[in-house]
Structure formats: structure tokens, C-alpha cells
CSV table of C-alpha atoms in Angstrom, one decimal:
chain,number,residue,atom,x,y,z
A,1,MET,CA,74.2,-66.4,-153.2
A,2,ASP,CA,73.4,-69.6,-155.0
A,3,GLN,CA,70.4,-69.9,-157.5
A,4,SER,CA,68.1,-71.7,-154.9
A,5,SER,CA,68.8,-68.9,-152.4
A,6,MET,CA,68.1,-66.3,-155.1
A,7,ARG,CA,64.8,-68.0,-155.9
A,8,GLU,CA,63.8,-67.9,-152.3
A,9,TRP,CA,64.6,-64.2,-151.8
A,10,GLY,CA,62.7,-63.5,-155.2
A,11,LYS,CA,59.7,-65.3,-153.9
A,12,MET,CA,59.8,-63.4,-150.6
A,13,LEU,CA,60.0,-60.1,-152.4
A,14,LEU,CA,57.2,-61.0,-154.8
A,15,THR,CA,54.9,-61.5,-151.8
A,16,TYR,CA,55.8,-58.0,-150.6
A,17,LYS,CA,55.0,-56.7,-154.2
A,18,PHE,CA,51.6,-58.3,-154.0
A,19,ALA,CA,50.9,-56.5,-150.6
A,20,LEU,CA,52.0,-53.2,-152.1
A,21,ASP,CA,49.7,-53.9,-155.2
A,22,GLU,CA,46.8,-54.5,-152.8
A,23,VAL,CA,47.5,-51.3,-150.8
A,24,SER,CA,47.7,-49.3,-154.0
A,25,THR,CA,44.4,-50.6,-155.2
A,26,LYS,CA,42.8,-49.8,-151.9
A,27,LEU,CA,44.1,-46.2,-152.0
A,28,ASN,CA,42.9,-45.8,-155.7
A,29,ILE,CA,39.5,-46.9,-154.7
A,30,LEU,CA,39.1,-44.5,-151.9
A,31,ASN,CA,40.5,-41.6,-154.1
A,32,GLU,CA,37.9,-42.4,-156.8
A,33,GLU,CA,35.1,-42.9,-154.5
A,34,LEU,CA,35.7,-39.5,-152.8
A,35,HIS,CA,35.9,-37.9,-156.3
A,36,PHE,CA,32.5,-39.5,-157.1
A,37,ILE,CA,30.9,-38.4,-153.8
A,38,GLN,CA,32.6,-35.0,-153.1
A,39,ASN,CA,34.0,-34.2,-156.6
A,40,TYR,CA,37.5,-34.0,-154.9
A,41,ASN,CA,40.6,-36.1,-155.1
A,42,PRO,CA,42.7,-35.9,-152.0
A,43,ILE,CA,45.4,-38.0,-153.4
A,44,GLU,CA,47.6,-36.0,-156.0
A,45,HIS,CA,49.8,-39.0,-156.9
A,46,MET,CA,51.5,-42.1,-155.4
A,47,LYS,CA,54.8,-43.7,-155.7
A,48,THR,CA,55.7,-47.3,-154.7
A,49,ARG,CA,58.9,-48.9,-154.0
A,50,ILE,CA,60.4,-52.4,-152.9
A,51,LYS,CA,63.6,-52.5,-151.0
A,52,SER,CA,66.4,-54.1,-153.1
A,53,PRO,CA,68.1,-57.2,-151.7
A,54,GLU,CA,71.2,-55.1,-151.2
A,55,SER,CA,69.2,-52.6,-149.1
A,56,ILE,CA,67.8,-55.3,-147.0
A,57,ARG,CA,71.1,-56.8,-146.5
A,58,ASP,CA,72.7,-53.5,-145.4
A,59,LYS,CA,69.9,-52.8,-143.0
A,60,LEU,CA,70.2,-56.3,-141.4
A,61,ILE,CA,74.0,-55.7,-141.0
A,62,ARG,CA,73.2,-52.3,-139.4
A,63,LYS,CA,70.9,-54.0,-137.0
A,64,GLY,CA,73.6,-56.6,-136.2
A,65,LEU,CA,71.6,-59.4,-137.6
A,66,ALA,CA,72.5,-62.3,-140.0
A,67,VAL,CA,71.4,-61.8,-143.5
A,68,THR,CA,68.6,-64.4,-143.8
A,69,ILE,CA,65.1,-64.2,-145.1
A,70,ASP,CA,63.5,-64.9,-141.6
A,71,ASN,CA,65.4,-61.9,-140.2
A,72,ALA,CA,64.3,-59.8,-143.1
A,73,ILE,CA,60.7,-60.8,-142.5
A,74,ASN,CA,60.7,-60.5,-138.7
A,75,HIS,CA,63.0,-57.3,-138.3
A,76,ILE,CA,62.3,-55.1,-141.3
A,77,ARG,CA,58.8,-53.6,-141.7
A,78,ASP,CA,59.5,-51.3,-144.7
A,79,ILE,CA,60.5,-53.7,-147.4
A,80,SER,CA,57.5,-52.5,-149.3
A,81,GLY,CA,56.5,-48.9,-149.1
A,82,ILE,CA,54.1,-46.3,-150.7
A,83,ARG,CA,54.3,-42.7,-150.6
A,84,VAL,CA,51.0,-40.8,-150.9
A,85,ILE,CA,51.0,-37.2,-151.7
A,86,CYS,CA,47.9,-35.2,-150.8
A,87,SER,CA,46.9,-31.6,-151.6
A,88,PHE,CA,46.4,-30.4,-148.0
A,89,SER,CA,47.4,-31.5,-144.4
A,90,THR,CA,43.8,-32.4,-143.6
A,91,ASP,CA,43.8,-34.9,-146.4
A,92,ILE,CA,46.6,-36.7,-144.6
A,93,TYR,CA,44.4,-37.5,-141.7
A,94,GLN,CA,41.4,-38.3,-143.8
A,95,MET,CA,43.4,-40.8,-145.6
A,96,TYR,CA,44.8,-42.3,-142.5
A,97,GLU,CA,41.3,-42.7,-140.9
A,98,MET,CA,39.9,-44.3,-144.0
A,99,ILE,CA,42.8,-46.8,-144.2
A,100,SER,CA,42.8,-47.7,-140.6
A,101,LYS,CA,38.9,-48.4,-140.8
A,102,GLN,CA,39.2,-51.1,-143.4
A,103,GLN,CA,38.4,-54.4,-141.9
A,104,ASP,CA,41.3,-56.4,-143.4
A,105,VAL,CA,44.0,-53.7,-142.4
A,106,THR,CA,45.8,-53.9,-139.1
A,107,VAL,CA,47.7,-50.8,-138.2
A,108,LEU,CA,51.0,-51.8,-136.3
A,109,GLU,CA,52.7,-48.4,-135.9
A,110,VAL,CA,51.9,-44.6,-136.4
A,111,LYS,CA,54.6,-42.0,-136.6
A,112,ASP,CA,53.2,-38.5,-136.8
A,113,TYR,CA,55.7,-36.2,-137.9
A,114,VAL,CA,53.1,-33.6,-139.1
A,115,ALA,CA,51.9,-33.0,-135.7
A,116,ASN,CA,55.4,-33.4,-134.3
A,117,PRO,CA,58.0,-32.7,-136.9
A,118,LYS,CA,61.6,-34.1,-136.5
A,119,PRO,CA,64.2,-31.6,-135.3
A,120,ASN,CA,65.4,-31.0,-138.8
A,121,GLY,CA,61.9,-30.0,-139.9
A,122,TYR,CA,60.8,-33.1,-141.6
A,123,GLN,CA,57.0,-33.7,-141.9
A,124,SER,CA,55.1,-36.7,-142.9
A,125,LEU,CA,52.7,-39.3,-141.5
A,126,HIS,CA,54.3,-42.9,-141.3
A,127,LEU,CA,52.2,-45.9,-141.0
A,128,ILE,CA,53.0,-49.6,-140.9
A,129,ILE,CA,50.0,-51.8,-141.8
A,130,LEU,CA,49.4,-55.4,-142.3
A,131,VAL,CA,47.4,-56.5,-145.3
A,132,PRO,CA,46.5,-60.2,-146.2
A,133,VAL,CA,48.0,-61.6,-149.2
A,134,PHE,CA,46.2,-64.7,-150.6
A,135,LEU,CA,48.6,-67.1,-152.3
A,136,THR,CA,48.0,-70.4,-154.1
A,137,ASP,CA,48.7,-72.4,-150.9
A,138,ARG,CA,48.4,-69.9,-148.0
A,139,MET,CA,47.6,-66.5,-146.7
A,140,GLU,CA,50.2,-64.3,-145.4
A,141,GLN,CA,49.9,-61.0,-143.4
A,142,VAL,CA,52.5,-58.6,-145.0
A,143,PRO,CA,53.6,-55.4,-143.6
A,144,VAL,CA,53.6,-52.3,-145.9
A,145,GLU,CA,54.9,-48.8,-144.9
A,146,ILE,CA,52.7,-45.8,-146.0
A,147,GLN,CA,54.2,-42.2,-146.0
A,148,ILE,CA,51.5,-39.6,-146.3
A,149,ARG,CA,52.5,-36.0,-147.0
A,150,THR,CA,51.5,-32.8,-148.9
A,151,ILE,CA,53.0,-31.7,-152.1
A,152,ALA,CA,55.0,-29.0,-150.2
A,153,MET,CA,56.2,-31.4,-147.6
A,154,ASP,CA,57.3,-33.9,-150.4
A,155,PHE,CA,59.2,-31.1,-152.2
A,156,TRP,CA,61.1,-30.2,-149.0
A,157,ALA,CA,61.9,-33.9,-148.3
A,158,SER,CA,63.1,-34.5,-151.7
A,159,LEU,CA,65.6,-31.5,-151.6
A,160,GLU,CA,66.6,-32.4,-148.0
A,161,HIS,CA,67.4,-36.0,-149.1
A,162,LYS,CA,69.6,-34.7,-152.0
A,163,ILE,CA,71.4,-32.3,-149.6
A,164,TYR,CA,72.1,-35.0,-147.1
A,165,TYR,CA,73.3,-37.4,-149.9
A,166,LYS,CA,75.7,-34.6,-151.2
A,167,PHE,CA,77.3,-34.1,-147.7
A,168,ASN,CA,77.3,-37.7,-146.9
A,169,ALA,CA,74.8,-37.0,-144.0
A,170,ARG,CA,77.2,-34.5,-142.5
A,171,VAL,CA,75.3,-31.3,-143.3
A,172,PRO,CA,77.0,-28.1,-142.2
A,173,HIS,CA,75.2,-26.5,-139.3
A,174,GLU,CA,74.3,-23.3,-141.2
A,175,ILE,CA,72.7,-25.3,-144.0
A,176,GLY,CA,70.8,-27.4,-141.5
A,177,LEU,CA,69.4,-24.2,-139.9
A,178,GLN,CA,68.2,-23.0,-143.3
A,179,LEU,CA,66.6,-26.3,-143.9
A,180,LYS,CA,64.7,-26.0,-140.9
A,181,ASP,CA,63.7,-22.5,-141.6
A,182,THR,CA,62.4,-23.7,-144.9
A,183,ALA,CA,60.5,-26.4,-143.5
A,184,ASP,CA,58.7,-23.9,-141.2
A,185,LEU,CA,58.0,-21.8,-144.4
A,186,ILE,CA,56.6,-25.0,-146.0
A,187,ALA,CA,54.2,-25.5,-142.9
A,188,SER,CA,53.1,-22.0,-143.1
A,189,LEU,CA,52.4,-22.4,-146.8
A,190,ASP,CA,50.4,-25.4,-146.3
A,191,LYS,CA,48.2,-23.6,-143.8
A,192,ARG,CA,47.7,-20.6,-146.2
A,193,MET,CA,46.8,-22.9,-149.0
A,194,PHE,CA,44.3,-24.7,-146.9
A,195,SER,CA,42.7,-21.5,-145.8
A,196,LEU,CA,42.5,-20.3,-149.5
A,197,ASN,CA,40.9,-23.6,-150.5
A,198,GLU,CA,38.4,-23.1,-147.7
A,199,GLU,CA,37.4,-19.6,-149.0
A,200,VAL,CA,37.1,-21.1,-152.6
A,201,GLN,CA,34.7,-23.7,-151.2
A,202,LYS,CA,32.6,-21.1,-149.5
A,203,TYR,CA,32.2,-19.3,-152.9
A,204,ARG,CA,31.1,-22.6,-154.5
A,205,SER,CA,28.6,-23.2,-151.9
A,206,ASP,CA,27.1,-19.7,-152.4
A,207,GLU,CA,26.9,-20.3,-156.1
């Protein structure tokens, strides 16, 4: 890749970084406002990432597409992504509702792996949204992937990813079954923690 091409790729990725910064700001504002109104922060923490040029190249090749900026823009929607970790599963849908109601946000795609977990037990709510990025000479609508999950769901997903990496995605059947069982335990734990939190809120109300 010559210097001119590298500059064009860098410029494209910078636009995705701006979109990610904008979404991060939106989420922080919502979290702080809820803390002010309800004295409660639904977001425990967030993690952002931009796909590397190598990852974008590999994904285009897997899709059978030429490695070009146009193909990256038109065929890859998760170049920029943010993972939002919440306390409870109800927080997941609350954050989704607040994000989708913002006037300058367009929701392109929703995959609800909380209500409908993947066969291996994976749970998370995935969104692809468009946000406007205002540059010096134009405005661009840029896609951002948002993954929203609980602390317990994130803990499971992190370990599952490490296990799959260790076995090069060929996880032995028995270990796969244990992962699924653990995911079920995680879902049960989330429900129990939510019920416990509801009980705590009742005591606060009585006081």
C-alpha cells in the first residue's frame, strides 16, 4: 500500500473514530442524566474499538470482496464498535430505547441475543446505528455497532472467546456443553440479582 492509499484509509478510519466519539458522548450524557434524575447509573462501563486495517482486509476477503475503501464502507458495518456493560438485563432495553429515540440516530439493525440467545449460550443485544459526523466540508452518516450486555453476560463472553481462541474455534463437544450450561447459570444469576435489587428498592421506598 503506497503512502497516498494509507492516507485515504487513515482518513476513512478517522471518520469512524469521530462517530464512535459521538456515540460515547451520547451514552455518557444519558448515564449522567439518569444518575441525576434517579440516582442510578445503568452503565457500569464502556469499551470502544476501531477495526484495524488488517481486520477490515480479512473480513472483505472472507466476503469475497476486493480490498477497497468503498467496499469497506458499503459492506462492513462494524468498523467502529462500542460495548456497553450494564448492571441488569432491564438496563439493556432501557439503554436501547433511549438511544433509538434520539432524533439524529437511525437504527439499521437489531439482533436480540438476550431474548433469543445463540445456541452456545451467548447473550447480548447488538445494534447497528447511523450517526451524523460533521466534517469540515461535508456531513457523513456513519454506522456504529453497539453491543449491550450485563456484567455477567460480559464475563461469560470474555471467557468463551478465550476458549474458542485456544481451540482455534474447534471447541470439543463436552466443553461446548459446559459453556452452554454456564450461560444458563449466568442468565439465572442475572434474574436473581435483578430480583434482589427490586427488594432493595422496596426497602429504600419504605424508608
